[in-house]
Amino acid sequence: MKLTNKFSKTESNAHDLLSIDDLLKEIILRLPIKSMVHMKLVCKNWNSLISDLNINSPVGLLFPYSGSWYTYVPFHVNDKSRDRPFVRVFNFIKDTSGIRILQSCNGLLLCCSDQPSKYGHKYYVCNPTTKEYSMLPRYKFWWLICGMNLAFDPSKSSYYKVVYVREFEWYRYELKYQLEIYSSEPGGGTWRKCGETFVAAQVNFKNGVYWNGAIHWISTTATGKSIYFNPGDDQLMMPKVMPTPPILDGDCSTRNYYFGESRGHLHYIDVYRMVTGFNVYEMKIDYSEWFCKYRLDLSRIVGSNLFSICTVVWVKKEKDSFLVLQVNRENLIQYNLVCGTFETICDVEVDMVEFDFDSSTEFPLQYIESLSRI
Amino acid sequence: MVTTDEKGPLTAKKKSVIIRSCDGDEFLVSESAAVLSTSLKKILEEKEDRLIHLSDIDNKTLAMVIAYLSTHADDGLSDDLKRSFDQEFVSGKEFDVLKYLVLATDTLQVTCLCYTVAKKMADIMKNKLVEWVRREFDIQNDYTPEAEAEIRRLDAWAWDDRQLEDD
């Protein structure tokens, strides 16, 4: 039998660990997503292989650059030849004021118009891979908005939900909040009020993170509360309290933090300015505590330069998991969390790209390529 | 044909194995290079046999894999050098050659070479017509024209104004 004929058949050789289909997957996975979709036409077997591929994996970081322009920096996992950073334009969303990306959630992005209209900012959910988008219905009390958050998990449902948090009233010196939910399910209609009003001292509703089926908001002050809310749980329509991250003392101007999710892991990192040692905390799945997952000291990498944590990326094989940090506002470094190796993945001068570090987005967003429909 | 892995007299004392391709050519390989292949490592652990016969890898392909293994077994080379070797290794190779290589890396279980070759194959395939891919992989089109149109319709976003090559 000619070796190459193996590709046209599905039988596998006795000592092949991978079947030919697995080998084909290795090749197909390395195609750009559009080519991958084209290859569905090759034959029925390829179509089913491609439809089964789980391509919802973090592939890069999006940094605001200017208007609807974002600098995209691809990650580098195992593949030694990687793409260079380039600019992605989000002008497929037709909004005359341009758009800003607020949140990235399992392949979909939550965006809003750059400038408010008469009725506040317009909000959009989009998939930049398929360039599909949908504008969310108009929401009431737009002047009281505290945060808008996307909840989407394609492994559970092909529909997404958006949670809108707004101020409700002051009651005995405490500010009360109200949640509203929009669902993309057919017949989901418009915003609906959800549960009673609640108190949430010093919670930052701008940076909600979707993890474990719920949206999580933390307080970045030692005295504040941290809460989470599961929009899919119809029984309990109120946010629950979760342990506050281990916040360092000191005011916000001398430290920066990272709060994010990757492949089912919720992380929190707090870094003092000019201190190169820090801990990577992870939340236990039962919400019992934040535990210290990694203790790092980056002095040999950052020296006395300013640095901040961009993201933590969990990879299927834990030994490949890494974090990305910005050093001196110029270089992006990918640092392996397990073995401590590192490499520069973007150099502003070499790659001729620009970031806008003073944007309202607190940290750059992990971009995940997916074929999820809006 | 017996080739050494060019490691010089210093390492000549190290244990070697002989690997025979399906067309009968034999290659002398240092054990440190051979064990980078998970399959060869298992064979060597199981029996003391110094001659390994590979019934489905031809001599040209085997020579390439062995060159790769020997380079990666060389402790004197930095990771950066090995990385640029990898790029050199796959550049300019015909798609047909890469197909044999990727099958061989799978039989021999050399994961990192498998990834490098798969990436190169994907780079070649990415701007090709579906017909080109079918030809190269010797695959029969089992769709009806209606089924083809339906697949294109479902992923209409991916089929806008793209220039694809057929050679």
Coordinates of C-alpha atoms in Angstrom, one line a residue:
Chain A
M1 CA 0.0 0.0 0.0
K2 CA 1.3 3.4 -0.9
L3 CA 1.8 5.5 2.2
T4 CA 0.1 8.6 0.9
N5 CA -3.0 6.6 0.1
K6 CA -3.5 6.3 3.8
F7 CA -4.8 9.9 3.9
S8 CA -7.7 8.9 1.7
K9 CA -8.8 6.0 3.9
T10 CA -9.7 6.0 7.6
E11 CA -8.1 2.7 8.5
S12 CA -5.2 3.1 10.9
N13 CA -2.0 1.2 11.1
A14 CA -1.4 -1.1 14.1
H15 CA 1.4 0.8 15.7
D16 CA 0.1 4.3 14.8
L17 CA -0.9 6.0 18.0
L18 CA -2.7 8.7 16.1
S19 CA -5.2 7.6 13.6
I20 CA -5.0 9.3 10.2
D21 CA -7.9 11.4 11.2
D22 CA -5.9 12.7 14.3
L23 CA -3.0 13.5 12.0
L24 CA -5.3 15.4 9.6
K25 CA -6.6 17.3 12.6
E26 CA -3.1 18.4 13.5
I27 CA -2.7 19.8 10.1
I28 CA -6.2 21.4 9.8
L29 CA -5.9 23.0 13.2
R30 CA -2.9 25.0 12.0
L31 CA -4.8 26.5 9.1
P32 CA -6.2 30.1 9.4
I33 CA -9.8 29.8 10.3
K34 CA -11.2 30.8 6.9
S35 CA -9.2 28.1 5.1
M36 CA -10.3 25.7 7.8
V37 CA -13.9 26.4 6.9
H38 CA -13.1 26.0 3.2
M39 CA -11.7 22.6 3.8
K40 CA -15.1 21.4 4.9
L41 CA -15.8 21.0 1.2
V42 CA -13.1 18.5 0.6
C43 CA -15.3 15.5 1.6
K44 CA -17.8 14.4 4.2
N45 CA -15.1 13.0 6.5
W46 CA -13.2 16.3 6.5
N47 CA -16.4 18.2 7.2
S48 CA -17.2 16.2 10.3
L49 CA -13.5 16.4 11.5
I50 CA -13.6 20.2 11.2
S51 CA -17.0 20.5 12.8
D52 CA -15.7 18.5 15.8
L53 CA -12.6 20.5 16.3
N54 CA -12.6 22.5 19.4
I55 CA -11.0 25.7 18.3
N56 CA -12.1 27.8 21.2
S57 CA -8.6 28.3 22.5
P58 CA -6.9 31.6 23.4
V59 CA -4.8 32.6 20.4
G60 CA -3.8 36.1 21.1
L61 CA -4.2 39.5 22.8
L62 CA -6.1 42.5 21.7
F63 CA -4.8 45.9 22.7
P64 CA -6.7 49.1 22.0
Y65 CA -4.8 51.2 19.5
S66 CA -7.1 53.9 18.1
G67 CA -10.8 54.1 17.5
S68 CA -12.0 50.7 16.2
W69 CA -8.4 49.7 15.6
Y70 CA -6.9 47.1 17.8
T71 CA -3.4 45.7 17.8
Y72 CA -3.5 41.9 17.9
V73 CA -0.6 40.0 19.3
P74 CA -0.8 36.2 18.6
F75 CA 0.4 33.8 21.3
H76 CA 3.1 31.3 20.8
V77 CA 2.2 27.8 22.1
N78 CA 4.4 25.0 21.0
D79 CA 4.3 26.3 17.4
K80 CA 7.7 27.7 16.7
S81 CA 6.7 29.7 13.7
R82 CA 4.1 32.3 14.8
D83 CA 2.5 35.2 13.2
R84 CA 3.7 38.7 13.8
P85 CA 1.5 41.2 15.6
F86 CA -0.9 43.2 13.3
V87 CA -3.8 45.5 13.4
R88 CA -7.4 44.3 13.4
V89 CA -10.1 46.7 12.5
F90 CA -13.6 46.3 13.9
N91 CA -15.3 48.5 11.3
F92 CA -17.6 45.6 10.3
I93 CA -19.8 46.9 13.2
K94 CA -21.6 49.8 11.6
D95 CA -21.4 52.5 14.2
T96 CA -20.5 56.0 13.1
S97 CA -18.7 56.8 16.3
G98 CA -16.5 53.7 16.2
I99 CA -16.5 51.0 18.8
R100 CA -14.6 49.9 21.9
I101 CA -14.3 46.3 23.1
L102 CA -15.3 45.8 26.7
Q103 CA -15.1 42.1 27.2
S104 CA -14.0 38.9 25.5
C105 CA -15.9 35.8 26.4
N106 CA -15.3 32.3 24.8
G107 CA -15.2 33.6 21.2
L108 CA -17.6 36.5 21.4
L109 CA -16.9 40.1 22.2
L110 CA -19.0 42.7 24.0
C111 CA -18.5 46.1 22.4
C112 CA -20.0 49.5 22.8
S113 CA -20.1 52.6 20.7
D114 CA -17.2 54.9 21.4
Q115 CA -19.5 57.9 21.9
P116 CA -22.9 57.9 23.6
S117 CA -26.0 58.7 21.7
K118 CA -29.1 60.4 23.1
Y119 CA -29.9 57.2 24.9
G120 CA -26.5 56.3 26.1
H121 CA -23.9 54.0 24.5
K122 CA -25.0 51.4 22.1
Y123 CA -23.9 47.9 22.9
Y124 CA -23.0 45.1 20.5
V125 CA -22.1 41.4 20.7
C126 CA -19.9 40.3 17.9
N127 CA -17.8 37.4 16.6
P128 CA -14.8 39.0 14.8
T129 CA -14.0 35.7 13.1
T130 CA -17.3 35.5 11.2
K131 CA -17.8 39.3 11.3
E132 CA -21.3 38.8 12.6
Y133 CA -22.7 41.2 15.2
S134 CA -25.9 42.1 16.9
M135 CA -27.0 45.3 18.6
L136 CA -28.5 44.8 22.1
P137 CA -31.9 46.3 22.7
R138 CA -32.1 49.8 24.2
Y139 CA -31.8 49.7 28.0
K140 CA -33.6 51.9 30.5
F141 CA -31.9 54.3 32.9
W142 CA -28.8 54.5 30.8
W143 CA -27.4 57.3 32.9
L144 CA -27.3 54.9 35.9
I145 CA -25.2 52.2 34.2
C146 CA -22.4 50.7 36.2
G147 CA -21.5 47.8 34.0
M148 CA -22.5 45.5 31.1
N149 CA -21.2 42.0 31.0
L150 CA -21.4 39.1 28.6
A151 CA -22.1 35.5 29.7
F152 CA -21.4 32.9 27.0
D153 CA -20.3 29.3 27.1
P154 CA -20.7 27.4 23.8
S155 CA -20.2 24.1 25.6
K156 CA -23.5 24.7 27.5
S157 CA -25.6 26.8 25.2
S158 CA -25.3 28.4 21.8
Y159 CA -27.1 31.5 23.1
Y160 CA -25.5 34.2 25.2
K161 CA -26.8 36.4 28.0
V162 CA -25.9 40.0 28.9
V163 CA -26.1 41.3 32.4
Y164 CA -26.7 45.0 33.0
V165 CA -25.9 46.4 36.4
R166 CA -27.3 49.8 37.3
E167 CA -27.6 52.0 40.3
F168 CA -31.0 51.8 41.9
E169 CA -31.2 54.1 44.9
W170 CA -29.5 55.3 48.1
Y171 CA -30.9 53.7 51.2
R172 CA -29.5 54.6 54.6
Y173 CA -26.2 55.8 53.2
E174 CA -25.8 52.6 51.1
L175 CA -26.1 52.5 47.3
K176 CA -28.4 49.7 46.0
Y177 CA -28.0 48.1 42.6
Q178 CA -30.4 46.4 40.2
L179 CA -29.6 43.7 37.7
E180 CA -31.3 43.2 34.3
I181 CA -30.7 40.4 31.9
Y182 CA -31.0 40.1 28.1
S183 CA -30.9 36.7 26.5
S184 CA -30.2 36.0 22.8
E185 CA -32.6 32.9 22.9
P186 CA -35.4 33.1 20.4
G187 CA -38.2 34.9 22.3
G188 CA -35.7 36.3 24.7
G189 CA -37.1 39.7 23.8
T190 CA -35.8 42.6 25.7
W191 CA -34.2 43.4 29.1
R192 CA -35.9 41.9 32.1
K193 CA -35.4 42.9 35.7
C194 CA -33.8 40.2 37.8
G195 CA -34.3 39.7 41.5
E196 CA -34.3 42.3 44.3
T197 CA -32.0 45.2 44.6
F198 CA -28.7 44.6 46.5
V199 CA -25.9 46.4 48.2
A200 CA -22.4 46.0 47.0
A201 CA -19.7 48.1 48.7
Q202 CA -16.9 49.2 46.4
V203 CA -17.4 46.5 43.8
N204 CA -15.9 47.3 40.4
F205 CA -18.8 46.4 37.9
K206 CA -16.7 47.5 34.9
N207 CA -14.5 44.5 34.9
G208 CA -16.8 41.5 35.2
V209 CA -15.2 38.1 34.4
Y210 CA -17.2 35.1 33.2
W211 CA -16.1 31.9 34.8
N212 CA -17.8 28.7 35.9
G213 CA -21.2 29.8 34.5
A214 CA -21.3 33.1 36.4
I215 CA -20.1 36.7 36.2
H216 CA -17.6 37.7 38.9
W217 CA -17.0 41.2 40.1
I218 CA -14.3 42.0 42.6
S219 CA -13.5 44.9 44.8
T220 CA -10.0 46.1 44.5
T221 CA -9.9 47.6 47.9
A222 CA -9.3 45.6 51.0
T223 CA -12.6 46.7 52.7
G224 CA -14.8 46.0 49.7
K225 CA -16.9 42.9 48.8
S226 CA -16.5 40.6 45.9
I227 CA -19.6 39.0 44.3
Y228 CA -20.7 36.7 41.5
F229 CA -24.0 36.1 39.7
N230 CA -25.2 33.2 37.6
P231 CA -27.6 34.4 35.0
G232 CA -28.6 30.9 34.1
D233 CA -29.8 30.0 37.5
D234 CA -33.4 30.9 37.6
Q235 CA -33.8 29.8 41.3
L236 CA -31.4 32.3 42.7
M237 CA -31.7 35.7 41.1
M238 CA -29.3 37.5 43.5
P239 CA -25.6 37.8 43.4
K240 CA -23.7 35.7 46.0
V241 CA -20.7 36.8 48.0
M242 CA -17.3 35.2 47.3
P243 CA -14.0 35.5 49.0
T244 CA -12.3 38.8 48.4
P245 CA -9.0 38.4 46.5
P246 CA -5.9 38.7 48.7
I247 CA -5.4 42.4 48.2
L248 CA -2.1 44.0 49.1
D249 CA -2.2 47.0 51.3
G250 CA -1.5 50.4 49.8
D251 CA -3.4 52.6 47.4
C252 CA -4.2 51.9 43.8
S253 CA -1.6 54.3 42.5
T254 CA 1.3 52.1 43.6
R255 CA 0.1 48.8 42.4
N256 CA -1.7 47.2 39.5
Y257 CA -3.8 44.0 39.4
Y258 CA -4.9 41.4 36.9
F259 CA -8.3 39.6 37.2
G260 CA -9.2 37.1 34.5
E261 CA -10.2 33.7 33.3
S262 CA -8.5 31.1 31.1
R263 CA -9.8 27.6 30.3
G264 CA -11.9 27.2 33.4
H265 CA -9.4 28.9 35.8
L266 CA -10.1 32.2 37.5
H267 CA -6.9 34.1 38.4
Y268 CA -6.0 37.2 40.4
I269 CA -2.6 38.8 40.6
D270 CA -1.7 41.9 42.6
V271 CA 1.6 43.6 41.8
Y272 CA 3.3 46.5 43.7
R273 CA 5.1 49.0 41.6
M274 CA 8.8 48.2 41.5
V275 CA 8.4 44.9 43.3
T276 CA 9.2 41.9 41.1
G277 CA 7.9 39.1 43.3
F278 CA 4.2 38.3 43.4
N279 CA 1.7 35.4 43.6
V280 CA -0.7 34.1 41.1
Y281 CA -3.9 33.2 42.9
E282 CA -6.6 30.9 41.7
M283 CA -10.2 30.6 42.9
K284 CA -11.3 27.1 44.0
I285 CA -14.2 25.8 42.0
D286 CA -16.4 25.6 45.2
Y287 CA -15.6 29.3 46.1
S288 CA -14.0 28.3 49.4
E289 CA -10.8 30.3 48.9
W290 CA -8.2 31.9 46.6
F291 CA -5.1 29.8 46.8
C292 CA -1.6 30.6 45.7
K293 CA -1.0 28.7 42.5
Y294 CA 2.4 30.1 41.6
R295 CA 4.9 32.2 43.4
L296 CA 7.0 34.2 40.9
D297 CA 9.9 36.5 40.9
L298 CA 10.6 38.2 37.6
S299 CA 13.6 40.2 38.7
R300 CA 15.9 38.5 36.1
I301 CA 13.4 39.4 33.4
V302 CA 12.2 42.9 34.2
G303 CA 15.2 44.2 36.2
S304 CA 14.2 47.6 37.5
N305 CA 11.9 48.4 34.6
L306 CA 8.2 49.0 35.1
F307 CA 6.0 46.1 34.2
S308 CA 2.4 45.0 34.3
I309 CA 0.6 41.7 33.9
C310 CA -1.4 41.5 30.6
T311 CA -3.0 38.1 30.9
V312 CA -2.6 34.5 32.2
V313 CA -3.2 31.8 29.7
W314 CA -4.0 28.2 30.7
V315 CA -3.1 25.7 28.1
K316 CA -4.4 22.1 27.9
K317 CA -1.1 20.8 29.1
E318 CA -0.4 22.7 32.3
K319 CA 3.4 22.8 31.6
D320 CA 2.7 25.1 28.6
S321 CA 0.6 27.6 30.6
F322 CA 2.1 31.1 30.6
L323 CA 1.5 34.7 31.5
V324 CA 2.1 37.7 29.3
L325 CA 3.7 40.9 30.7
Q326 CA 4.4 44.3 29.4
V327 CA 7.8 45.6 30.3
N328 CA 8.6 49.3 30.0
R329 CA 5.4 49.8 28.0
E330 CA 7.4 48.5 25.0
N331 CA 7.9 44.8 25.0
L332 CA 5.5 42.0 25.5
I333 CA 7.1 38.9 27.1
Q334 CA 5.6 35.5 27.3
Y335 CA 6.7 33.8 30.5
N336 CA 6.1 30.1 31.1
L337 CA 4.5 29.6 34.5
V338 CA 5.9 26.1 35.1
C339 CA 9.4 26.1 33.8
G340 CA 10.2 29.8 33.9
T341 CA 11.4 30.2 30.3
F342 CA 10.4 33.4 28.5
E343 CA 10.6 35.1 25.2
T344 CA 9.7 38.4 23.7
I345 CA 6.5 38.1 21.6
C346 CA 6.2 41.7 20.6
D347 CA 8.7 44.6 20.5
V348 CA 7.1 47.9 19.6
E349 CA 10.1 49.0 17.5
V350 CA 10.8 45.7 15.7
D351 CA 7.1 45.0 15.1
M352 CA 6.2 48.6 14.3
V353 CA 2.9 48.3 16.1
E354 CA 1.4 50.6 18.7
F355 CA -0.6 50.1 21.8
D356 CA -2.7 52.5 23.7
F357 CA -1.9 51.8 27.3
D358 CA -3.9 54.6 28.7
S359 CA -7.1 53.3 27.4
S360 CA -10.1 52.8 29.6
T361 CA -9.8 49.0 29.3
E362 CA -8.0 47.9 32.4
F363 CA -6.1 45.1 30.7
P364 CA -5.8 43.8 27.1
L365 CA -8.2 41.1 26.2
Q366 CA -7.5 37.5 25.3
Y367 CA -8.9 36.9 21.9
I368 CA -10.4 33.5 21.1
E369 CA -11.2 32.4 17.6
S370 CA -14.4 30.5 17.3
L371 CA -17.2 29.8 14.8
S372 CA -20.0 30.6 17.3
R373 CA -22.9 32.3 15.6
I374 CA -24.5 35.4 16.9
Chain B
M1 CA 24.0 2.5 2.8
V2 CA 25.3 3.2 6.2
T3 CA 25.4 6.7 7.4
T4 CA 26.7 8.0 10.7
D5 CA 25.2 10.9 12.4
E6 CA 28.3 12.9 12.1
K7 CA 29.0 13.2 15.8
G8 CA 32.8 12.8 15.6
P9 CA 35.2 10.6 17.6
L10 CA 34.2 12.0 21.0
T11 CA 30.7 10.4 20.9
A12 CA 31.7 7.4 18.8
K13 CA 31.9 5.2 21.8
K14 CA 28.2 5.9 22.7
K15 CA 25.8 3.2 21.9
S16 CA 24.3 3.1 18.5
V17 CA 21.4 1.4 16.8
I18 CA 20.8 0.4 13.2
I19 CA 17.5 1.4 11.7
R20 CA 16.4 -0.2 8.4
S21 CA 14.0 1.4 6.0
C22 CA 11.2 -0.5 4.2
D23 CA 13.4 -0.5 1.1
G24 CA 16.3 -2.1 2.9
D25 CA 18.7 0.8 3.5
E26 CA 20.3 0.8 6.9
F27 CA 21.2 3.9 9.1
L28 CA 23.5 4.0 12.0
V29 CA 22.0 6.3 14.7
S30 CA 23.2 7.1 18.2
E31 CA 21.0 5.9 20.9
S32 CA 20.6 9.4 22.2
A33 CA 19.0 10.5 18.9
A34 CA 16.9 7.3 18.5
V35 CA 15.2 7.7 21.9
L36 CA 13.8 11.1 20.9
S37 CA 11.3 9.0 19.0
T38 CA 8.9 7.6 21.5
S39 CA 8.3 4.4 19.4
L40 CA 12.0 3.7 19.0
K41 CA 12.6 4.3 22.7
K42 CA 9.9 1.8 23.6
I43 CA 11.4 -0.8 21.2
L44 CA 14.9 -0.3 22.7
E45 CA 13.5 -0.6 26.2
E46 CA 11.8 -3.9 25.4
K47 CA 14.5 -5.7 23.7
E48 CA 18.3 -5.4 23.3
D49 CA 18.0 -5.6 19.6
R50 CA 20.3 -3.2 17.9
L51 CA 18.6 -3.6 14.5
I52 CA 15.2 -2.0 14.1
H53 CA 13.2 -2.6 10.9
L54 CA 10.6 -0.1 9.9
S55 CA 8.2 -1.6 7.4
D56 CA 6.5 1.5 6.3
I57 CA 9.1 4.3 6.1
D58 CA 11.2 4.6 2.9
N59 CA 14.9 5.5 2.9
K60 CA 14.5 9.2 1.8
T61 CA 12.0 9.9 4.5
L62 CA 13.9 8.0 7.1
A63 CA 17.1 9.8 6.3
M64 CA 15.4 13.1 6.9
V65 CA 13.9 12.1 10.2
I66 CA 17.3 10.8 11.4
A67 CA 19.0 14.1 10.4
Y68 CA 16.3 15.8 12.5
L69 CA 16.7 13.5 15.5
S70 CA 20.5 13.7 15.4
T71 CA 20.4 17.5 15.4
H72 CA 18.0 17.6 18.3
A73 CA 20.1 15.1 20.3
D74 CA 23.1 17.3 19.9
D75 CA 23.6 19.0 23.3
G76 CA 26.2 21.4 21.8
L77 CA 23.5 23.3 19.9
S78 CA 21.4 26.0 21.5
D79 CA 17.7 26.0 21.4
D80 CA 17.7 28.9 19.0
L81 CA 19.9 27.0 16.6
K82 CA 17.7 24.0 16.8
R83 CA 14.7 26.3 16.1
S84 CA 16.2 27.7 13.0
F85 CA 17.2 24.2 11.9
D86 CA 13.6 23.3 12.2
Q87 CA 12.6 26.1 9.9
E88 CA 15.3 25.3 7.4
F89 CA 14.3 21.6 7.6
V90 CA 10.8 22.1 6.2
S91 CA 11.4 25.1 4.0
G92 CA 11.3 24.4 0.2
K93 CA 10.1 20.8 0.7
E94 CA 7.5 19.5 -1.7
F95 CA 4.0 18.8 -0.3
D96 CA 4.4 15.2 -1.2
V97 CA 7.6 14.9 0.8
L98 CA 5.9 16.5 3.8
K99 CA 3.1 14.0 3.6
Y100 CA 5.5 11.1 3.9
L101 CA 7.3 13.0 6.7
V102 CA 4.3 13.6 8.7
L103 CA 3.2 10.0 8.5
A104 CA 6.7 8.9 9.5
T105 CA 6.8 11.3 12.5
D106 CA 3.5 9.7 13.6
T107 CA 4.7 6.1 13.2
L108 CA 7.9 7.0 15.1
Q109 CA 6.1 9.4 17.5
V110 CA 8.3 12.4 17.2
T111 CA 5.8 15.0 18.3
C112 CA 7.7 18.2 17.8
L113 CA 8.7 17.3 14.2
C114 CA 5.1 16.3 13.6
Y115 CA 3.9 19.8 14.7
T116 CA 6.6 21.5 12.6
V117 CA 5.7 19.5 9.5
A118 CA 1.9 19.9 10.1
K119 CA 2.4 23.7 10.3
K120 CA 4.3 23.8 7.1
M121 CA 1.7 21.7 5.3
A122 CA -1.0 24.1 6.6
D123 CA 1.0 27.0 5.3
I124 CA 1.0 25.5 1.9
M125 CA -2.6 24.5 2.0
K126 CA -4.0 27.8 3.3
N127 CA -4.5 29.5 0.0
K128 CA -5.3 26.5 -2.1
L129 CA -8.5 25.4 -3.8
V130 CA -10.5 22.5 -2.4
E131 CA -9.8 20.7 -5.6
W132 CA -6.0 21.0 -5.1
V133 CA -6.4 19.5 -1.6
R134 CA -8.5 16.6 -2.8
R135 CA -5.8 15.9 -5.5
E136 CA -2.9 16.0 -3.1
F137 CA -4.6 13.8 -0.5
D138 CA -6.1 11.5 -3.1
I139 CA -9.6 12.1 -1.8
Q140 CA -12.8 11.6 -3.8
N141 CA -15.5 14.3 -3.6
D142 CA -18.4 12.5 -2.0
Y143 CA -20.8 15.5 -2.0
T144 CA -23.6 16.2 -4.3
P145 CA -23.6 19.7 -5.9
E146 CA -26.6 20.5 -3.7
A147 CA -24.8 19.4 -0.5
E148 CA -21.8 21.5 -1.6
A149 CA -23.9 24.6 -2.1
E150 CA -25.5 24.1 1.3
I151 CA -22.1 24.0 3.1
R152 CA -21.0 27.1 1.3
R153 CA -24.3 28.8 2.3
L154 CA -23.9 27.9 6.0
D155 CA -20.5 29.5 6.1
A156 CA -21.1 32.3 3.7
W157 CA -18.9 34.6 5.7
A158 CA -15.8 32.6 4.8
W159 CA -16.4 32.6 1.0
D160 CA -16.2 36.3 0.2
D161 CA -13.9 37.5 -2.6
R162 CA -10.9 35.2 -1.9
Q163 CA -8.2 34.5 -4.4
L164 CA -7.3 30.8 -4.2
E165 CA -4.5 29.0 -6.0
D166 CA -4.8 25.7 -7.9
D167 CA -1.1 24.9 -8.3

